Each structure stands twice: as structure tokens, then as C-alpha cells.
Coordinates of C-alpha atoms in Angstrom, one line a residue:
Chain A
X1 CA -26.3 -138.5 -67.8
X2 CA -23.9 -141.0 -67.3
X3 CA -24.8 -144.5 -67.7
X4 CA -24.1 -145.0 -64.3
X5 CA -26.1 -141.9 -63.2
X6 CA -28.9 -143.0 -65.1
X7 CA -29.0 -147.0 -63.8
X8 CA -28.3 -144.8 -59.5
X9 CA -31.5 -142.5 -60.6
X10 CA -33.8 -145.8 -61.4
X11 CA -33.1 -147.4 -58.9
X12 CA -33.5 -144.4 -56.8
X13 CA -36.9 -143.9 -58.2
X14 CA -38.0 -147.3 -57.9
X15 CA -37.4 -147.5 -54.5
X16 CA -38.3 -144.3 -53.2
X17 CA -41.8 -144.4 -55.2
X18 CA -43.8 -146.3 -52.8
X19 CA -41.9 -146.3 -49.6
X20 CA -43.6 -143.3 -48.1
X21 CA -40.4 -141.1 -48.3
X22 CA -41.3 -138.6 -51.9
X23 CA -39.0 -140.1 -55.0
X24 CA -39.8 -136.6 -56.5
X25 CA -38.2 -135.1 -53.4
X26 CA -35.4 -137.5 -53.6
X27 CA -35.0 -137.2 -57.6
X28 CA -34.7 -133.2 -57.1
X29 CA -32.5 -133.7 -54.3
X30 CA -30.0 -136.8 -54.7
X31 CA -28.1 -135.3 -58.0
X32 CA -28.0 -131.8 -56.3
X33 CA -26.1 -132.6 -53.1
X34 CA -23.7 -135.0 -55.3
X35 CA -23.4 -132.3 -57.9
X36 CA -24.3 -134.0 -60.5
X37 CA -25.1 -131.7 -64.0
X38 CA -28.4 -132.6 -64.8
X39 CA -31.4 -130.8 -64.4
X40 CA -35.1 -132.2 -63.8
X41 CA -36.3 -129.3 -65.5
X42 CA -34.4 -130.1 -68.6
X43 CA -36.8 -131.4 -71.3
X44 CA -34.7 -133.9 -72.4
X45 CA -35.4 -135.7 -68.5
X46 CA -39.2 -136.4 -69.2
X47 CA -38.2 -139.3 -72.0
X48 CA -36.8 -140.7 -68.7
X49 CA -39.1 -140.0 -66.4
X50 CA -41.6 -141.8 -68.3
X51 CA -39.8 -144.8 -68.4
X52 CA -38.9 -145.1 -64.8
X53 CA -43.2 -144.3 -64.3
X54 CA -43.7 -147.7 -66.8
X55 CA -41.3 -149.6 -65.1
X56 CA -43.3 -149.1 -61.5
X57 CA -46.3 -149.4 -62.2
X58 CA -45.5 -152.5 -64.1
X59 CA -44.2 -153.9 -60.7
X60 CA -47.1 -152.6 -59.4
X61 CA -49.4 -154.2 -61.9
X62 CA -47.2 -157.5 -61.9
X63 CA -47.6 -157.4 -57.7
X64 CA -51.2 -157.1 -57.8
X65 CA -52.3 -158.6 -61.5
X66 CA -55.4 -160.9 -60.0
X67 CA -56.4 -157.7 -58.2
X68 CA -56.4 -155.9 -61.1
X69 CA -58.3 -158.2 -63.0
X70 CA -61.0 -158.6 -60.4
X71 CA -61.0 -154.1 -60.1
X72 CA -61.7 -153.6 -63.7
X73 CA -64.4 -156.5 -63.9
X74 CA -66.1 -155.5 -61.3
X75 CA -65.6 -151.7 -62.3
X76 CA -67.1 -152.8 -65.7
X77 CA -70.2 -155.2 -64.2
X78 CA -71.0 -152.4 -62.0
X79 CA -71.0 -149.8 -64.3
X80 CA -73.3 -151.7 -66.7
X81 CA -75.8 -152.6 -64.0
X82 CA -75.8 -149.6 -62.1
X83 CA -75.2 -151.1 -58.6
X84 CA -72.6 -152.1 -56.6
X85 CA -72.8 -155.5 -55.7
X86 CA -69.6 -157.8 -53.6
X87 CA -66.2 -156.5 -52.6
X88 CA -64.8 -156.3 -56.1
X89 CA -67.0 -154.0 -57.5
X90 CA -66.5 -151.7 -54.4
X91 CA -63.3 -151.5 -54.3
X92 CA -63.2 -150.7 -58.0
X93 CA -65.5 -148.0 -57.5
X94 CA -63.3 -146.4 -54.3
X95 CA -60.5 -146.2 -56.5
X96 CA -62.6 -144.7 -59.3
X97 CA -63.5 -141.7 -56.5
X98 CA -60.2 -142.2 -55.2
X99 CA -58.1 -141.6 -58.3
X100 CA -60.1 -138.4 -59.0
X101 CA -58.9 -135.6 -57.1
X102 CA -55.1 -136.9 -58.2
X103 CA -55.8 -137.4 -61.4
X104 CA -57.3 -134.1 -62.1
X105 CA -54.7 -131.9 -59.9
X106 CA -51.9 -133.4 -61.8
X107 CA -53.3 -132.8 -65.5
X108 CA -54.1 -129.1 -64.3
X109 CA -51.5 -128.4 -62.1
X110 CA -48.3 -130.6 -61.8
X111 CA -46.2 -128.5 -64.2
X112 CA -47.1 -125.4 -62.6
X113 CA -45.7 -127.1 -58.8
X114 CA -42.8 -128.7 -60.2
X115 CA -41.6 -125.1 -61.1
X116 CA -42.8 -123.2 -58.6
X117 CA -40.9 -125.8 -56.2
X118 CA -38.8 -128.1 -58.1
X119 CA -35.7 -126.8 -56.4
X120 CA -33.5 -128.7 -54.1
X121 CA -34.2 -126.9 -50.9
X122 CA -38.1 -126.2 -51.3
X123 CA -38.0 -130.3 -51.8
X124 CA -35.7 -130.6 -48.6
X125 CA -38.2 -128.6 -46.6
X126 CA -41.4 -130.7 -47.7
X127 CA -39.3 -133.7 -47.2
X128 CA -39.5 -132.8 -43.1
X129 CA -43.3 -131.5 -43.9
X130 CA -43.5 -135.1 -44.7
X131 CA -42.1 -136.0 -42.1
X132 CA -44.4 -134.3 -40.2
X133 CA -47.2 -136.3 -41.6
X134 CA -46.3 -139.6 -41.5
X135 CA -45.5 -138.9 -37.1
X136 CA -48.2 -136.6 -37.2
X137 CA -50.6 -139.6 -38.4
X138 CA -49.1 -142.3 -36.0
X139 CA -49.8 -139.8 -33.3
X140 CA -53.3 -139.6 -34.1
X141 CA -53.4 -143.1 -35.0
X142 CA -52.4 -144.9 -31.8
X143 CA -55.2 -142.5 -30.0
X144 CA -57.6 -144.5 -31.2
X145 CA -55.6 -147.7 -30.0
X146 CA -56.6 -150.4 -27.7
X147 CA -53.5 -149.5 -25.2
X148 CA -52.8 -153.2 -23.7
X149 CA -53.6 -154.7 -27.0
X150 CA -50.6 -156.6 -28.3
X151 CA -49.8 -154.9 -32.0
X152 CA -51.7 -158.5 -34.2
X153 CA -54.9 -157.8 -31.8
X154 CA -54.8 -153.6 -32.5
X155 CA -54.5 -154.0 -36.3
X156 CA -57.4 -156.2 -36.6
X157 CA -59.6 -154.0 -34.9
X158 CA -59.4 -151.5 -37.9
X159 CA -61.0 -151.9 -41.0
X160 CA -60.2 -153.4 -44.5
X161 CA -60.0 -151.0 -48.1
X162 CA -63.3 -152.7 -49.1
X163 CA -65.0 -151.2 -46.5
X164 CA -64.0 -147.3 -46.5
X165 CA -66.7 -145.4 -47.4
X166 CA -66.9 -143.2 -50.5
X167 CA -66.4 -140.5 -49.0
X168 CA -63.2 -141.4 -46.9
X169 CA -61.8 -143.0 -50.5
X170 CA -62.5 -139.1 -51.7
X171 CA -60.6 -137.6 -48.9
X172 CA -57.5 -140.5 -49.4
X173 CA -57.5 -140.1 -53.2
X174 CA -57.4 -135.9 -52.5
X175 CA -54.4 -136.7 -49.7
X176 CA -52.3 -137.3 -53.7
X177 CA -52.6 -133.7 -54.0
X178 CA -49.7 -133.0 -51.5
X179 CA -47.4 -135.0 -53.8
X180 CA -47.9 -132.8 -56.2
X181 CA -45.1 -130.4 -54.2
X182 CA -41.7 -132.4 -54.5
X183 CA -40.5 -133.7 -50.8
X184 CA -44.3 -134.7 -50.0
X185 CA -44.7 -138.3 -50.9
X186 CA -48.1 -139.7 -52.4
X187 CA -47.4 -143.3 -50.9
X188 CA -47.0 -141.5 -47.8
X189 CA -49.8 -139.0 -48.0
X190 CA -52.5 -141.7 -48.9
X191 CA -51.1 -144.2 -46.1
X192 CA -51.6 -141.6 -43.5
X193 CA -55.1 -140.6 -44.8
X194 CA -56.1 -144.6 -45.0
X195 CA -54.8 -144.5 -41.4
X196 CA -57.1 -142.0 -39.7
X197 CA -59.5 -143.6 -42.3
X198 CA -59.5 -146.3 -40.2
X199 CA -57.7 -148.8 -42.5
X200 CA -55.2 -151.4 -41.2
X201 CA -51.8 -150.5 -41.6
X202 CA -51.8 -153.3 -44.6
X203 CA -54.8 -152.2 -46.1
X204 CA -53.7 -148.5 -46.4
X205 CA -50.3 -149.6 -47.9
X206 CA -52.2 -152.0 -50.2
X207 CA -55.2 -149.7 -51.2
X208 CA -52.6 -147.0 -51.2
X209 CA -50.4 -148.9 -54.6
X210 CA -53.8 -149.6 -56.0
X211 CA -54.4 -146.1 -56.3
X212 CA -50.8 -145.3 -57.4
X213 CA -50.9 -147.5 -59.8
X214 CA -53.0 -145.8 -62.4
X215 CA -51.9 -142.2 -62.2
X216 CA -48.1 -143.5 -62.5
X217 CA -49.0 -145.7 -65.6
X218 CA -51.5 -143.0 -67.1
X219 CA -48.3 -140.3 -66.0
X220 CA -46.4 -142.6 -68.0
X221 CA -48.4 -143.7 -70.6
X222 CA -49.4 -140.6 -72.1
X223 CA -45.6 -139.0 -72.3
X224 CA -45.0 -142.1 -74.4
X225 CA -45.0 -140.0 -77.7
X226 CA -41.6 -138.2 -75.9
X227 CA -39.6 -141.4 -75.7
X228 CA -39.9 -141.4 -79.8
X229 CA -38.3 -137.5 -79.9
X230 CA -34.4 -138.4 -81.8
X231 CA -31.0 -138.2 -79.4
X232 CA -32.9 -140.4 -77.0
X233 CA -30.8 -143.3 -75.5
X234 CA -33.7 -145.5 -75.3
X235 CA -31.3 -148.4 -74.4
X236 CA -30.0 -147.2 -71.1
X237 CA -33.3 -145.5 -69.8
X238 CA -34.8 -148.8 -70.6
X239 CA -32.2 -149.9 -68.2
X240 CA -32.9 -147.2 -65.9
X241 CA -36.4 -148.5 -66.0
X242 CA -36.4 -152.5 -65.3
X243 CA -34.2 -151.0 -62.4
X244 CA -37.0 -149.2 -60.9
X245 CA -39.2 -151.7 -61.5
X246 CA -37.5 -154.5 -59.8
X247 CA -37.0 -152.2 -56.9
X248 CA -40.4 -150.5 -56.7
X249 CA -41.6 -155.0 -56.9
X250 CA -39.1 -155.2 -54.0
X251 CA -39.8 -152.4 -52.1
X252 CA -43.5 -152.8 -52.5
X253 CA -43.2 -156.8 -50.7
X254 CA -40.9 -155.4 -48.0
X255 CA -43.5 -152.8 -47.0
X256 CA -46.3 -155.6 -46.9
X257 CA -44.8 -157.2 -45.0
X258 CA -43.4 -155.0 -43.0
X259 CA -47.1 -153.4 -42.6
X260 CA -48.7 -156.2 -40.9
X261 CA -47.5 -154.9 -37.6
X262 CA -44.8 -151.9 -38.4
X263 CA -45.8 -148.6 -38.3
X264 CA -45.2 -145.0 -40.3
X265 CA -42.8 -143.6 -37.5
X266 CA -39.1 -144.8 -39.3
X267 CA -40.0 -143.5 -42.5
X268 CA -41.3 -140.5 -40.5
X269 CA -38.1 -140.0 -38.7
X270 CA -36.1 -140.7 -41.6
X271 CA -37.5 -137.8 -43.8
X272 CA -37.0 -135.7 -40.8
X273 CA -33.4 -136.3 -41.1
X274 CA -32.7 -136.7 -44.7
X275 CA -34.8 -133.4 -45.1
X276 CA -33.3 -131.4 -42.4
X277 CA -29.3 -133.1 -43.8
X278 CA -30.6 -131.9 -47.3
X279 CA -31.2 -128.4 -45.8
X280 CA -27.7 -128.0 -44.5
X281 CA -26.0 -129.4 -47.3
X282 CA -27.7 -127.5 -50.0
X283 CA -26.8 -123.8 -48.1
Chain B
X1 CA -86.5 -147.8 -64.1
X2 CA -86.2 -144.2 -65.0
X3 CA -84.2 -141.1 -65.1
X4 CA -84.1 -138.6 -62.4
X5 CA -82.6 -135.3 -62.6
X6 CA -79.8 -136.3 -61.7
X7 CA -79.3 -139.1 -64.1
X8 CA -80.0 -136.0 -67.0
X9 CA -77.1 -133.1 -65.5
X10 CA -74.8 -136.5 -65.5
X11 CA -76.3 -137.3 -69.0
X12 CA -75.3 -133.1 -70.0
X13 CA -71.8 -133.3 -68.2
X14 CA -70.9 -136.5 -70.1
X15 CA -71.8 -135.1 -73.6
X16 CA -69.8 -131.3 -72.8
X17 CA -67.0 -133.7 -71.3
X18 CA -67.0 -135.5 -74.7
X19 CA -67.1 -132.0 -76.5
X20 CA -64.5 -130.6 -74.5
X21 CA -62.3 -133.9 -75.3
X22 CA -62.4 -133.3 -79.0
X23 CA -61.7 -129.5 -78.8
X24 CA -58.6 -130.2 -76.8
X25 CA -57.8 -133.1 -79.1
X26 CA -58.1 -130.5 -82.0
X27 CA -56.6 -127.8 -80.4
X28 CA -59.6 -125.4 -80.7
X29 CA -59.1 -124.7 -76.2
X30 CA -55.2 -125.4 -74.3
X31 CA -56.5 -124.2 -71.0
X32 CA -53.9 -125.4 -68.5
X33 CA -52.3 -127.3 -71.4
X34 CA -48.4 -126.7 -72.5
X35 CA -48.5 -124.1 -74.9
X36 CA -45.8 -125.4 -76.9
X37 CA -48.0 -128.5 -78.1
X38 CA -50.1 -128.0 -81.2
X39 CA -53.0 -130.9 -80.4
X40 CA -53.9 -131.2 -76.2
X41 CA -53.8 -135.3 -76.4
X42 CA -53.7 -135.7 -72.6
X43 CA -56.5 -133.4 -71.7
X44 CA -58.5 -135.1 -74.4
X45 CA -58.0 -138.5 -73.2
X46 CA -58.8 -137.0 -69.5
X47 CA -61.9 -135.7 -70.6
X48 CA -62.8 -138.4 -72.4
X49 CA -62.1 -140.7 -69.2
X50 CA -64.2 -138.2 -67.5
X51 CA -67.0 -138.1 -69.7
X52 CA -67.0 -142.3 -68.9
X53 CA -67.6 -141.9 -65.6
X54 CA -69.9 -139.1 -65.6
X55 CA -72.5 -141.9 -67.5
X56 CA -71.1 -144.5 -65.7
X57 CA -72.6 -142.1 -62.5
X58 CA -75.2 -141.4 -64.7
X59 CA -76.4 -145.3 -64.7
X60 CA -76.2 -145.2 -61.2
X61 CA -78.8 -142.2 -60.1
X62 CA -81.2 -143.7 -62.3
X63 CA -84.7 -144.3 -60.6
X64 CA -84.8 -148.2 -59.9
X65 CA -87.9 -150.3 -58.3
X66 CA -87.3 -150.8 -54.3
X67 CA -85.9 -154.8 -53.9
X68 CA -88.7 -157.4 -53.1

């Protein structure tokens, strides 16, 4: 991998990790479209991914550091007391429940799924499926909205993340399992799940980002020893990780603002087009 | 406050999960883990976290006197 390719991949990963368009899908499709010779399945690629994930997770932690402080202290307090009091403690426990399905599935089945589906054509096909999921979630959401109201009023009728039931949090968390398929977006699946669970768009995005942080951080931290194997260009990879983190921070800020009144539709349409273009170009 | 059957079950589960975590760390078991690794620290860490969560769950499941 050349320096330019590494930096581009860092930027791409950071930007697409939080946009509901599948970072893994893009990371599989884009190099193939450009006929870049490096392979995602190559063991030397793992340390690169580790640092990119750590960059993204750091960006999310910086963005939500006050919330994470309250969530962590809330978890400890509730765990010791054996009872939930207040919104922070409830959000902490909702995140624990929501993280379990993807954490377990990722731990046990990620390498299996990657080996099975990490080819560009499959990723392009799953990107189309991702687009249909996003558009489908919005179709169902529109049925639950008041038609004559403004977008702000429509959104206000739905719930914040703290009001989710634990069953709903588990189901939203289970949506993250879909992201094991390259082309299915983790944030897209959880946002779609959040919308179906009755969250406001902005809250669905916030819950999705909070849910993603432990999984992305753990995926990165657990592989840190890979960074210290011989022959790893740590400086270049670190620069790509910084770009990835900056892109993730910028895209998270953009999305939180977008989802005040915006919807998933444009990202759904983008996935349909990008997936179709990928299938056409990768014949 | 006293234990319920669920509390006991969750505590037992926590103990089992800690044992499994140690077995993964030692490399005695390697289910669903990379066969090339001798020790499976990722799985060990995950099972340890699950053990902590089971213990937290046991604390939540304890019988408490009704409020008021």
C-alpha cells in the first residue's frame, strides 16, 4: 500500500464508518474499482485497520466525552446499587444491553463472515440491501408520523434514547450484527432499528454512535499487539488513523445536525446507486 | 434483601464465565478462536466482561423490600 492509498483509506474509513453507508463495504469495493493491488484479507492489513478503528473510536469519545463520563459513572453506580436511578444510569444499562449481541457475534463469527463475504461483488450487493433497509425504515417511519405537521413537530412526537425499553435496546443492538456482512452499515442498521423503536432521527443517530463506540474501540484495542509486529509502518498508519478520526468527528457532527429534520433517504439512494455501480464496474 | 433463584443462577454463570475466560487465556480451549494463536486473550477478555455483567445482573435480581 502506498502512502497516498493509506491516507485515502483512512479518510474513507473515518467518513464512511458513521455515515450509514458501510465503511467495510467501501473498504472492500473502492480498492477493487481502482485496481489497487493490496488485499484486505492480507494479515499485514490488520494493524492498519486497528489504528483506523482506534482513530474513529477516539473521535467518538472526544465528541461525546461528557456523556461517556456520565454513562460510565452511571453504570458503576447502578451496578453497585443493583437498581437504576436517573437517565444516565438507564442509558448506561441500555448501551450494555445493546452492545451484547454485536459484541458476541463479532467475537465469534466476524472472521467467518469476512472470509465468506469479503469480496467486492458481494459487498456491492449488500450495499444495495443496505440502501433498501434505510429506505424501508423511512417508509415505515412515515406511516407513524403526523402528515400535516412540520418536520420539527413530527420529530418531537418521538422519543429520546433514554426512553427506549430494554427489549428495544436489545433489538437495536442486534441490528449491529448485520454489519458483519460487508456492505451492511453498522450505523445504518442501528439507526433504522432506532427509528422503528420510535426514536427521533437525531436520537437514533446518537444512540447508534454511542452503541458503536465500545464495539469499535474494543475491536481496535484487542488487536493492539498486532501493531508491534516487525515491518509495520507505524508512522504512516498513525497519520491515516488521525485522518480517519478527523473524518469521523466531522461526519458525526454533520450527521447529528442533519438528523434534526433530515432523513435516511439520501443515504439509502446513495447505497442503491453505489452498489449498482460497484456491481457494474466489478464484472 | 436476599438472593432469588435468578441471583444464584447468575452468580453461578459468572463463576463459569470466569473459568472459561481463564481457559481461553491459558489456551486450554480455543472454540471460535484463531487456531494459530496459543493464547486467546480476546476471547478471555470478552468472557471476563460477560462474567462481570452476569455478576451485575445477579445484583439487580436480588430481592428487595418494597419501597415505602
